[in-house]
PDB file of C-alpha atoms in Angstrom:
ATOM      1  CA  MET A   1      -0.170   0.034  -0.178  1.00  0.00           C
ATOM      2  CA  THR A   2       1.542   3.176  -1.343  1.00  0.00           C
ATOM      3  CA  SER A   3       0.603   6.804   0.859  1.00  0.00           C
ATOM      4  CA  MET A   4       1.640  10.345   0.252  1.00  0.00           C
ATOM      5  CA  ASN A   5       1.854  12.760   3.332  1.00  0.00           C
ATOM      6  CA  THR A   6       0.435  16.119   2.559  1.00  0.00           C
ATOM      7  CA  THR A   7       0.634  19.570   4.443  1.00  0.00           C
ATOM      8  CA  VAL A   8      -1.188  22.601   4.040  1.00  0.00           C
ATOM      9  CA  THR A   9       1.376  25.655   3.537  1.00  0.00           C
ATOM     10  CA  ARG A  10       0.953  29.371   2.830  1.00  0.00           C
ATOM     11  CA  LEU A  11       2.998  31.333   0.918  1.00  0.00           C
ATOM     12  CA  HIS A  12       5.739  33.417   2.952  1.00  0.00           C
ATOM     13  CA  PRO A  13       7.218  36.892   2.169  1.00  0.00           C
ATOM     14  CA  GLY A  14       9.369  36.570  -0.793  1.00  0.00           C
ATOM     15  CA  ASP A  15       8.100  33.296  -2.171  1.00  0.00           C
ATOM     16  CA  LEU A  16       6.316  34.692  -5.079  1.00  0.00           C
ATOM     17  CA  TYR A  17       9.502  35.885  -6.715  1.00  0.00           C
ATOM     18  CA  GLU A  18      10.763  32.489  -6.678  1.00  0.00           C
ATOM     19  CA  SER A  19       7.546  31.090  -7.713  1.00  0.00           C
ATOM     20  CA  SER A  20       6.892  29.504 -11.394  1.00  0.00           C
ATOM     21  CA  HIS A  21       3.724  29.151 -13.317  1.00  0.00           C
ATOM     22  CA  THR A  22       2.721  26.455 -15.674  1.00  0.00           C
ATOM     23  CA  GLU A  23       0.389  27.770 -17.785  1.00  0.00           C
ATOM     24  CA  VAL A  24      -2.504  25.590 -19.413  1.00  0.00           C
ATOM     25  CA  PHE A  25      -4.254  26.022 -22.841  1.00  0.00           C
ATOM     26  CA  VAL A  26      -6.599  24.658 -25.042  1.00  0.00           C
ATOM     27  CA  GLY A  27      -5.296  24.416 -28.650  1.00  0.00           C
ATOM     28  CA  THR A  28      -2.194  25.272 -29.993  1.00  0.00           C
ATOM     29  CA  GLY A  29      -0.634  28.435 -31.878  1.00  0.00           C
ATOM     30  CA  PRO A  30      -1.829  31.650 -31.740  1.00  0.00           C
ATOM     31  CA  ALA A  31      -5.441  30.771 -31.302  1.00  0.00           C
ATOM     32  CA  ALA A  32      -4.648  28.759 -28.037  1.00  0.00           C
ATOM     33  CA  LEU A  33      -7.079  29.456 -25.397  1.00  0.00           C
ATOM     34  CA  PHE A  34      -5.535  30.264 -21.889  1.00  0.00           C
ATOM     35  CA  CYS A  35      -7.393  28.448 -19.314  1.00  0.00           C
ATOM     36  CA  GLY A  36      -5.650  29.112 -16.321  1.00  0.00           C
ATOM     37  CA  TYR A  37      -2.125  28.054 -14.300  1.00  0.00           C
ATOM     38  CA  LEU A  38      -0.840  25.979 -11.956  1.00  0.00           C
ATOM     39  CA  GLY A  39       2.182  27.828  -9.457  1.00  0.00           C
ATOM     40  CA  SER A  40       5.018  26.489  -7.799  1.00  0.00           C
ATOM     41  CA  ALA A  41       6.002  28.337  -4.556  1.00  0.00           C
ATOM     42  CA  TRP A  42       9.537  28.083  -3.697  1.00  0.00           C
ATOM     43  CA  PRO A  43      11.411  25.435  -2.551  1.00  0.00           C
ATOM     44  CA  ASN A  44       8.346  23.190  -4.140  1.00  0.00           C
ATOM     45  CA  ARG A  45       8.914  21.590  -7.288  1.00  0.00           C
ATOM     46  CA  VAL A  46       7.619  22.999 -10.650  1.00  0.00           C
ATOM     47  CA  PRO A  47       4.202  21.526 -12.003  1.00  0.00           C
ATOM     48  CA  ASP A  48       5.745  18.694 -14.240  1.00  0.00           C
ATOM     49  CA  PRO A  49       4.023  15.690 -15.104  1.00  0.00           C
ATOM     50  CA  THR A  50       5.712  13.946 -12.433  1.00  0.00           C
ATOM     51  CA  THR A  51       4.703  16.124  -9.901  1.00  0.00           C
ATOM     52  CA  VAL A  52       1.111  16.444 -11.043  1.00  0.00           C
ATOM     53  CA  ALA A  53       0.369  12.891 -11.356  1.00  0.00           C
ATOM     54  CA  LEU A  54       1.242  12.605  -7.701  1.00  0.00           C
ATOM     55  CA  LEU A  55      -2.417  13.750  -7.033  1.00  0.00           C
ATOM     56  CA  PRO A  56      -5.518  11.399  -8.363  1.00  0.00           C
ATOM     57  CA  VAL A  57      -7.352  14.795  -9.548  1.00  0.00           C
ATOM     58  CA  GLY A  58      -3.591  15.353 -11.309  1.00  0.00           C
ATOM     59  CA  ARG A  59      -3.962  12.004 -13.414  1.00  0.00           C
ATOM     60  CA  GLU A  60      -7.366  12.686 -14.262  1.00  0.00           C
ATOM     61  CA  PHE A  61      -6.008  16.131 -15.739  1.00  0.00           C
ATOM     62  CA  LEU A  62      -3.113  14.317 -17.241  1.00  0.00           C
ATOM     63  CA  THR A  63      -5.680  11.599 -18.876  1.00  0.00           C
ATOM     64  CA  ALA A  64      -8.255  13.954 -19.996  1.00  0.00           C
ATOM     65  CA  ALA A  65      -9.857  12.298 -23.444  1.00  0.00           C
ATOM     66  CA  THR A  66     -12.378  15.621 -24.329  1.00  0.00           C
ATOM     67  CA  GLU A  67     -11.981  19.062 -23.674  1.00  0.00           C
ATOM     68  CA  PRO A  68     -15.005  19.364 -21.159  1.00  0.00           C
ATOM     69  CA  ASP A  69     -13.286  16.653 -19.290  1.00  0.00           C
ATOM     70  CA  PHE A  70     -10.128  18.446 -19.405  1.00  0.00           C
ATOM     71  CA  ARG A  71     -11.443  22.113 -18.147  1.00  0.00           C
ATOM     72  CA  THR A  72     -13.239  19.885 -15.298  1.00  0.00           C
ATOM     73  CA  ALA A  73     -10.003  18.122 -14.325  1.00  0.00           C
ATOM     74  CA  LEU A  74      -8.231  21.155 -13.988  1.00  0.00           C
ATOM     75  CA  ASP A  75     -10.564  22.837 -12.252  1.00  0.00           C
ATOM     76  CA  ASN A  76     -10.313  20.264  -9.437  1.00  0.00           C
ATOM     77  CA  LEU A  77      -6.757  20.318  -9.718  1.00  0.00           C
ATOM     78  CA  VAL A  78      -6.600  23.838  -9.083  1.00  0.00           C
ATOM     79  CA  GLU A  79      -8.897  23.509  -5.968  1.00  0.00           C
ATOM     80  CA  ALA A  80      -6.571  20.428  -4.915  1.00  0.00           C
ATOM     81  CA  TRP A  81      -3.302  22.118  -5.614  1.00  0.00           C
ATOM     82  CA  PRO A  82      -2.962  24.554  -2.764  1.00  0.00           C
ATOM     83  CA  LEU A  83      -4.277  22.696  -0.403  1.00  0.00           C
ATOM     84  CA  CYS A  84      -1.581  20.014  -0.932  1.00  0.00           C
ATOM     85  CA  GLY A  85       1.058  22.734  -0.329  1.00  0.00           C
ATOM     86  CA  PHE A  86       2.465  22.994  -4.047  1.00  0.00           C
ATOM     87  CA  GLY A  87       1.535  26.785  -4.376  1.00  0.00           C
ATOM     88  CA  ILE A  88      -0.944  28.601  -6.110  1.00  0.00           C
ATOM     89  CA  ALA A  89      -3.299  27.738  -8.674  1.00  0.00           C
ATOM     90  CA  GLU A  90      -6.350  29.421 -10.912  1.00  0.00           C
ATOM     91  CA  SER A  91      -8.623  28.390 -13.879  1.00  0.00           C
ATOM     92  CA  GLY A  92     -11.913  29.801 -15.554  1.00  0.00           C
ATOM     93  CA  TYR A  93     -10.261  32.164 -17.921  1.00  0.00           C
ATOM     94  CA  ASP A  94     -12.217  32.079 -21.419  1.00  0.00           C
ATOM     95  CA  ASP A  95     -13.032  35.586 -22.864  1.00  0.00           C
ATOM     96  CA  GLU A  96     -11.254  36.620 -26.068  1.00  0.00           C
ATOM     97  CA  LEU A  97      -8.044  38.318 -24.313  1.00  0.00           C
ATOM     98  CA  ALA A  98      -6.937  34.882 -23.109  1.00  0.00           C
ATOM     99  CA  THR A  99      -6.087  34.169 -26.197  1.00  0.00           C
ATOM    100  CA  LEU A 100      -2.426  32.657 -26.598  1.00  0.00           C
ATOM    101  CA  ASP A 101      -1.299  36.025 -28.804  1.00  0.00           C
ATOM    102  CA  LYS A 102      -2.411  38.283 -26.363  1.00  0.00           C
ATOM    103  CA  TRP A 103      -2.105  36.748 -23.330  1.00  0.00           C
ATOM    104  CA  TRP A 104       1.290  37.939 -22.123  1.00  0.00           C
ATOM    105  CA  ARG A 105       2.614  38.405 -18.340  1.00  0.00           C
ATOM    106  CA  THR A 106       5.860  39.271 -18.741  1.00  0.00           C
ATOM    107  CA  ASP A 107       6.050  39.404 -14.837  1.00  0.00           C
ATOM    108  CA  LEU A 108       5.718  35.701 -14.416  1.00  0.00           C
ATOM    109  CA  TYR A 109       8.213  33.302 -14.409  1.00  0.00           C
ATOM    110  CA  VAL A 110       6.800  30.544 -16.760  1.00  0.00           C
ATOM    111  CA  GLY A 111       8.385  27.253 -16.123  1.00  0.00           C
ATOM    112  CA  GLY A 112       6.290  25.162 -18.866  1.00  0.00           C
ATOM    113  CA  ALA A 113       2.951  24.492 -20.573  1.00  0.00           C
ATOM    114  CA  TYR A 114       0.074  22.114 -20.499  1.00  0.00           C
ATOM    115  CA  THR A 115      -2.807  21.864 -23.421  1.00  0.00           C
ATOM    116  CA  PHE A 116      -5.668  19.820 -24.596  1.00  0.00           C
ATOM    117  CA  ASP A 117      -5.211  19.359 -28.398  1.00  0.00           C
ATOM    118  CA  GLY A 118      -6.208  16.637 -30.672  1.00  0.00           C
ATOM    119  CA  GLY A 119      -7.885  14.415 -27.659  1.00  0.00           C
ATOM    120  CA  ARG A 120      -5.245  14.156 -25.804  1.00  0.00           C
ATOM    121  CA  VAL A 121      -3.078  16.418 -23.131  1.00  0.00           C
ATOM    122  CA  LEU A 122       0.548  17.782 -24.310  1.00  0.00           C
ATOM    123  CA  TYR A 123       3.145  19.093 -22.103  1.00  0.00           C
ATOM    124  CA  LEU A 124       5.884  21.794 -22.914  1.00  0.00           C
ATOM    125  CA  PRO A 125       8.498  21.769 -20.982  1.00  0.00           C
ATOM    126  CA  ASP A 126      10.995  24.741 -20.155  1.00  0.00           C
ATOM    127  CA  GLY A 127       9.477  27.988 -20.619  1.00  0.00           C
ATOM    128  CA  ARG A 128       5.763  29.540 -22.760  1.00  0.00           C
ATOM    129  CA  PRO A 129       4.497  28.957 -25.801  1.00  0.00           C
ATOM    130  CA  HIS A 130       5.308  30.584 -28.676  1.00  0.00           C
ATOM    131  CA  THR A 131       2.501  32.051 -31.199  1.00  0.00           C
ATOM    132  CA  ASP A 132       4.867  30.535 -33.987  1.00  0.00           C
ATOM    133  CA  ASN A 133       3.743  26.998 -33.167  1.00  0.00           C
ATOM    134  CA  THR A 134       6.395  26.086 -35.393  1.00  0.00           C
ATOM    135  CA  GLU A 135       8.720  26.898 -32.721  1.00  0.00           C
ATOM    136  CA  ASN A 136       6.880  24.949 -29.980  1.00  0.00           C
ATOM    137  CA  ASP A 137       8.140  21.162 -28.767  1.00  0.00           C
ATOM    138  CA  TRP A 138       4.776  19.983 -27.443  1.00  0.00           C
ATOM    139  CA  GLN A 139       5.207  16.205 -25.735  1.00  0.00           C
ATOM    140  CA  SER A 140       2.764  13.919 -25.488  1.00  0.00           C
ATOM    141  CA  ILE A 141       2.404  12.576 -21.892  1.00  0.00           C
ATOM    142  CA  THR A 142       2.201   8.615 -21.267  1.00  0.00           C
ATOM    143  CA  LEU A 143       1.303   7.339 -17.574  1.00  0.00           C
ATOM    144  CA  ALA A 144       3.352   4.214 -17.409  1.00  0.00           C
ATOM    145  CA  SER A 145       3.456   2.119 -14.375  1.00  0.00           C
ATOM    146  CA  GLY A 146       2.376   4.691 -12.381  1.00  0.00           C
ATOM    147  CA  ARG A 147       4.989   7.338 -13.504  1.00  0.00           C
ATOM    148  CA  PRO A 148       4.685   9.833 -16.445  1.00  0.00           C
ATOM    149  CA  THR A 149       7.482   9.917 -19.043  1.00  0.00           C
ATOM    150  CA  THR A 150       7.841  12.695 -21.747  1.00  0.00           C
ATOM    151  CA  ARG A 151      10.948  11.964 -23.830  1.00  0.00           C
ATOM    152  CA  GLY A 152      13.052   8.842 -24.611  1.00  0.00           C
ATOM    153  CA  THR A 153      16.201   8.235 -23.892  1.00  0.00           C
ATOM    154  CA  THR A 154      18.496   8.150 -26.693  1.00  0.00           C
ATOM    155  CA  LEU A 155      20.809  10.289 -27.403  1.00  0.00           C
ATOM    156  CA  ALA A 156      18.714  12.623 -29.894  1.00  0.00           C
ATOM    157  CA  GLY A 157      16.002  12.773 -26.840  1.00  0.00           C
ATOM    158  CA  HIS A 158      19.402  13.928 -24.337  1.00  0.00           C
ATOM    159  CA  ALA A 159      20.299  16.233 -27.127  1.00  0.00           C
ATOM    160  CA  CYS A 160      16.954  17.818 -27.756  1.00  0.00           C
ATOM    161  CA  ALA A 161      16.259  18.425 -23.969  1.00  0.00           C
ATOM    162  CA  ALA A 162      19.952  19.754 -23.202  1.00  0.00           C
ATOM    163  CA  PHE A 163      18.773  22.200 -26.085  1.00  0.00           C
ATOM    164  CA  ASP A 164      15.573  23.218 -24.832  1.00  0.00           C
ATOM    165  CA  ARG A 165      17.545  23.711 -21.355  1.00  0.00           C
ATOM    166  CA  ALA A 166      19.778  25.986 -23.169  1.00  0.00           C
ATOM    167  CA  ARG A 167      16.985  27.875 -24.958  1.00  0.00           C
ATOM    168  CA  HIS A 168      15.076  28.312 -21.740  1.00  0.00           C
ATOM    169  CA  GLN A 169      17.712  29.920 -19.900  1.00  0.00           C
ATOM    170  CA  ASP A 170      18.701  32.224 -23.122  1.00  0.00           C
ATOM    171  CA  PRO A 171      16.393  32.430 -25.593  1.00  0.00           C
ATOM    172  CA  GLU A 172      18.785  33.390 -28.257  1.00  0.00           C
ATOM    173  CA  PHE A 173      21.215  30.491 -27.578  1.00  0.00           C
ATOM    174  CA  GLY A 174      20.532  28.787 -30.805  1.00  0.00           C
ATOM    175  CA  LEU A 175      20.586  32.156 -33.006  1.00  0.00           C
ATOM    176  CA  ARG A 176      24.083  32.954 -32.089  1.00  0.00           C
ATOM    177  CA  PRO A 177      27.117  31.354 -34.248  1.00  0.00           C
ATOM    178  CA  HIS A 178      28.748  28.776 -32.468  1.00  0.00           C
ATOM    179  CA  ASP A 179      32.161  29.907 -30.706  1.00  0.00           C
ATOM    180  CA  VAL A 180      34.652  27.196 -30.271  1.00  0.00           C
ATOM    181  CA  LYS A 181      36.053  28.981 -27.062  1.00  0.00           C
ATOM    182  CA  ARG A 182      33.004  29.856 -25.493  1.00  0.00           C
ATOM    183  CA  ALA A 183      31.862  26.297 -25.933  1.00  0.00           C
ATOM    184  CA  THR A 184      35.137  25.301 -24.453  1.00  0.00           C
ATOM    185  CA  PHE A 185      34.554  27.421 -21.148  1.00  0.00           C
ATOM    186  CA  ARG A 186      31.105  26.013 -20.915  1.00  0.00           C
ATOM    187  CA  ARG A 187      31.890  22.679 -21.094  1.00  0.00           C
ATOM    188  CA  ASN A 188      34.844  23.083 -18.503  1.00  0.00           C
ATOM    189  CA  LEU A 189      32.391  25.286 -16.412  1.00  0.00           C
ATOM    190  CA  VAL A 190      29.779  22.271 -16.511  1.00  0.00           C
ATOM    191  CA  ARG A 191      32.798  20.161 -15.481  1.00  0.00           C
ATOM    192  CA  ASP A 192      33.469  22.038 -12.691  1.00  0.00           C
ATOM    193  CA  VAL A 193      30.306  22.776 -10.859  1.00  0.00           C
ATOM    194  CA  THR A 194      29.029  19.146 -10.940  1.00  0.00           C
ATOM    195  CA  GLU A 195      32.043  18.605  -9.177  1.00  0.00           C
ATOM    196  CA  ALA A 196      31.908  21.657  -6.496  1.00  0.00           C
ATOM    197  CA  PHE A 197      28.088  20.967  -5.780  1.00  0.00           C
ATOM    198  CA  GLY A 198      28.265  17.215  -6.120  1.00  0.00           C
ATOM    199  CA  VAL A 199      25.167  16.953  -8.730  1.00  0.00           C
ATOM    200  CA  THR A 200      25.122  15.145 -12.320  1.00  0.00           C
ATOM    201  CA  LYS A 201      26.172  16.836 -15.748  1.00  0.00           C
ATOM    202  CA  ALA A 202      22.297  16.353 -16.425  1.00  0.00           C
ATOM    203  CA  ALA A 203      21.316  18.742 -13.969  1.00  0.00           C
ATOM    204  CA  VAL A 204      23.571  21.713 -15.299  1.00  0.00           C
ATOM    205  CA  THR A 205      22.874  23.745 -17.785  1.00  0.00           C
ATOM    206  CA  VAL A 206      25.746  26.496 -18.930  1.00  0.00           C
ATOM    207  CA  THR A 207      24.711  29.278 -21.502  1.00  0.00           C
ATOM    208  CA  ASP A 208      25.694  32.812 -22.348  1.00  0.00           C
ATOM    209  CA  ASP A 209      23.965  35.086 -19.847  1.00  0.00           C
ATOM    210  CA  PRO A 210      21.299  37.007 -22.026  1.00  0.00           C
ATOM    211  CA  ASP A 211      21.095  39.926 -19.689  1.00  0.00           C
ATOM    212  CA  ARG A 212      25.055  40.952 -18.779  1.00  0.00           C
ATOM    213  CA  GLU A 213      27.944  41.614 -21.008  1.00  0.00           C
ATOM    214  CA  HIS A 214      31.281  44.036 -20.421  1.00  0.00           C
ATOM    215  CA  GLY A 215      33.235  45.104 -23.301  1.00  0.00           C
ATOM    216  CA  GLY A 216      31.834  42.426 -25.713  1.00  0.00           C
ATOM    217  CA  TRP A 217      32.430  39.838 -23.608  1.00  0.00           C
ATOM    218  CA  ARG A 218      28.982  38.112 -22.583  1.00  0.00           C
ATOM    219  CA  TRP A 219      28.784  36.612 -18.684  1.00  0.00           C
ATOM    220  CA  PHE A 220      27.640  33.102 -18.416  1.00  0.00           C
ATOM    221  CA  ARG A 221      24.932  31.708 -16.771  1.00  0.00           C
ATOM    222  CA  VAL A 222      24.746  28.481 -14.875  1.00  0.00           C
ATOM    223  CA  THR A 223      21.452  27.091 -13.964  1.00  0.00           C
ATOM    224  CA  ILE A 224      21.553  24.027 -11.590  1.00  0.00           C
ATOM    225  CA  THR A 225      18.312  22.073 -11.768  1.00  0.00           C
ATOM    226  CA  ASP A 226      17.399  19.762  -8.408  1.00  0.00           C
ATOM    227  CA  ASP A 227      14.411  18.027  -7.373  1.00  0.00           C
ATOM    228  CA  GLY A 228      12.381  20.310  -9.913  1.00  0.00           C
ATOM    229  CA  THR A 229      13.920  23.820  -8.525  1.00  0.00           C
ATOM    230  CA  ASP A 230      16.385  25.908 -10.491  1.00  0.00           C
ATOM    231  CA  TYR A 231      19.448  27.574  -8.989  1.00  0.00           C
ATOM    232  CA  ARG A 232      20.506  30.494 -11.305  1.00  0.00           C
ATOM    233  CA  PHE A 233      24.396  31.816 -11.210  1.00  0.00           C
ATOM    234  CA  THR A 234      26.344  34.376 -13.364  1.00  0.00           C
ATOM    235  CA  CYS A 235      29.919  34.804 -13.923  1.00  0.00           C
ATOM    236  CA  PHE A 236      32.153  36.816 -15.940  1.00  0.00           C
ATOM    237  CA  SER A 237      35.146  34.703 -16.280  1.00  0.00           C
ATOM    238  CA  GLY A 238      33.534  31.154 -16.831  1.00  0.00           C
ATOM    239  CA  LYS A 239      35.306  29.619 -13.842  1.00  0.00           C
ATOM    240  CA  VAL A 240      33.377  28.336 -10.598  1.00  0.00           C
ATOM    241  CA  ASP A 241      35.478  30.236  -8.352  1.00  0.00           C
ATOM    242  CA  ASP A 242      33.330  33.120  -9.873  1.00  0.00           C
ATOM    243  CA  LEU A 243      29.947  32.328  -9.689  1.00  0.00           C
ATOM    244  CA  ARG A 244      27.627  34.506  -7.702  1.00  0.00           C
ATOM    245  CA  VAL A 245      24.187  33.384  -7.276  1.00  0.00           C
ATOM    246  CA  LEU A 246      21.276  35.221  -9.092  1.00  0.00           C
ATOM    247  CA  GLY A 247      18.490  36.616  -6.813  1.00  0.00           C
ATOM    248  CA  PRO A 248      16.030  39.555  -5.610  1.00  0.00           C
ATOM    249  CA  CYS A 249      17.792  42.767  -4.952  1.00  0.00           C
ATOM    250  CA  PRO A 250      16.693  43.576  -1.332  1.00  0.00           C
ATOM    251  CA  GLU A 251      15.354  46.653  -2.748  1.00  0.00           C
ATOM    252  CA  CYS A 252      13.593  46.312  -5.714  1.00  0.00           C
ATOM    253  CA  ARG A 253      13.329  42.495  -6.337  1.00  0.00           C
ATOM    254  CA  GLY A 254      14.927  42.571  -9.851  1.00  0.00           C
ATOM    255  CA  GLU A 255      17.032  39.331 -10.379  1.00  0.00           C
ATOM    256  CA  VAL A 256      21.034  40.828  -9.772  1.00  0.00           C
ATOM    257  CA  PRO A 257      23.826  39.124  -8.814  1.00  0.00           C
ATOM    258  CA  LEU A 258      24.410  38.692  -5.240  1.00  0.00           C
ATOM    259  CA  ILE A 259      27.335  36.538  -2.987  1.00  0.00           C
ATOM    260  CA  ALA A 260      29.712  34.309  -4.306  1.00  0.00           C
ATOM    261  CA  ALA A 261      28.040  30.941  -4.327  1.00  0.00           C
ATOM    262  CA  ASP A 262      30.865  28.838  -5.446  1.00  0.00           C
ATOM    263  CA  GLU A 263      30.434  25.754  -3.358  1.00  0.00           C
ATOM    264  CA  PRO A 264      27.203  24.443  -1.329  1.00  0.00           C
ATOM    265  CA  ALA A 265      27.975  26.278   1.705  1.00  0.00           C
ATOM    266  CA  ALA A 266      27.588  29.281   0.184  1.00  0.00           C
ATOM    267  CA  LEU A 267      24.502  28.720  -1.820  1.00  0.00           C
ATOM    268  CA  GLY A 268      23.268  27.516   1.720  1.00  0.00           C
ATOM    269  CA  ARG A 269      23.821  30.755   3.107  1.00  0.00           C
ATOM    270  CA  VAL A 270      21.399  32.625   0.565  1.00  0.00           C
ATOM    271  CA  LEU A 271      18.867  30.029   0.724  1.00  0.00           C
ATOM    272  CA  ASP A 272      19.292  30.068   4.390  1.00  0.00           C
ATOM    273  CA  ALA A 273      18.740  34.020   4.319  1.00  0.00           C
ATOM    274  CA  ARG A 274      15.895  33.641   2.230  1.00  0.00           C
ATOM    275  CA  ALA A 275      13.683  30.934   4.140  1.00  0.00           C
ATOM    276  CA  SER A 276      14.219  33.201   7.356  1.00  0.00           C
ATOM    277  CA  GLY A 277      13.099  36.358   5.403  1.00  0.00           C
ATOM    278  CA  HIS A 278      16.358  38.039   5.445  1.00  0.00           C
ATOM    279  CA  PRO A 279      17.584  39.919   2.354  1.00  0.00           C
ATOM    280  CA  VAL A 280      20.477  39.102   1.048  1.00  0.00           C
ATOM    281  CA  PRO A 281      22.710  42.291   0.742  1.00  0.00           C
ATOM    282  CA  CYS A 282      23.753  43.372  -3.097  1.00  0.00           C
ATOM    283  CA  PRO A 283      27.668  43.547  -2.980  1.00  0.00           C
ATOM    284  CA  PRO A 284      29.587  46.844  -3.789  1.00  0.00           C
ATOM    285  CA  GLY A 285      30.514  46.899  -7.049  1.00  0.00           C
ATOM    286  CA  LEU A 286      27.370  44.977  -8.407  1.00  0.00           C
ATOM    287  CA  THR A 287      24.570  47.674  -8.026  1.00  0.00           C
ATOM    288  CA  ARG A 288      25.332  48.696 -11.755  1.00  0.00           C
ATOM    289  CA  GLY A 289      22.881  48.507 -14.745  1.00  0.00           C
ATOM    290  CA  VAL A 290      20.981  45.201 -15.636  1.00  0.00           C
ATOM    291  CA  GLY A 291      18.446  43.632 -13.260  1.00  0.00           C
ATOM    292  CA  HIS A 292      17.779  46.591 -11.080  1.00  0.00           C
ATOM    293  CA  THR A 293      14.478  48.328 -11.886  1.00  0.00           C
ATOM    294  CA  PRO A 294      15.091  52.002 -12.967  1.00  0.00           C
ATOM    295  CA  ALA A 295      13.662  53.664  -9.735  1.00  0.00           C
ATOM    296  CA  CYS A 296      15.877  51.108  -7.413  1.00  0.00           C
ATOM    297  CA  PRO A 297      17.460  53.217  -4.745  1.00  0.00           C
ATOM    298  CA  ILE A 298      20.672  51.462  -4.770  1.00  0.00           C
ATOM    299  CA  ARG A 299      21.004  51.221  -8.582  1.00  0.00           C
ATOM    300  CA  GLU A 300      23.951  53.073 -10.161  1.00  0.00           C
ATOM    301  CA  ASP A 301      23.853  54.045 -14.041  1.00  0.00           C
ATOM    302  CA  LEU A 302      26.482  52.944 -16.394  1.00  0.00           C
TER     303      LEU A 302
END
């Protein structure tokens, strides 16, 4: 007999910044209708199929065979989601402003999407759908032996998954010309991060930092995905000793480089501060430029 313990939780100050939204649609392409979302309050897992399938109503949602069943299952899942401690959730969006080409909340971090199309539920990992449907990689969901799967374990599957993760962290990753020097930096940084943090290579994604560059040299962004949670870092040199955790500015809540986090204890210091509600100070010399809002009191213009 298998049992699952659930705990009723509430959001704490600061959790909304750390939360991600998995959006739910009916249809694909620009006419896809936005129906609602499942939220994930840090440090809970994002609402991927494996997590959703933990709940019976979640399995009904993933296996819906008709649109009415899909909408009903979403309503039931939205009701159960916060009660089980996963985060906030909403459903019931159905007006004309909810089509994909009009629904666009730039203030939400979107970690994926579900849709009902062609008589089945599809899942889009790592990011929000594009209005140009050719850019989407909707995946079918199969519940096998009680656990959902969305992608095979072939070389092509691993390569596509790695590319998806890279594009999620840096949307222009696939558009820049291949740079052998930077590719070497990324490869070495993956190796060093896996050794420093004790994680697998598949958990580490290194891309160009899409937001930060200096003198024509882009910084590197490192994302460690662990138990469904993304930990994001940035560094200028491409070396693990230079890693700084990306987190909310204590004044404006914009995502900025904070204290050095080159090993687990340093990262733990940041996480402990957040859990206790204490802001992590923005270090001198990193109050300039990208990340801070224009009205941030500690922001310095370049």
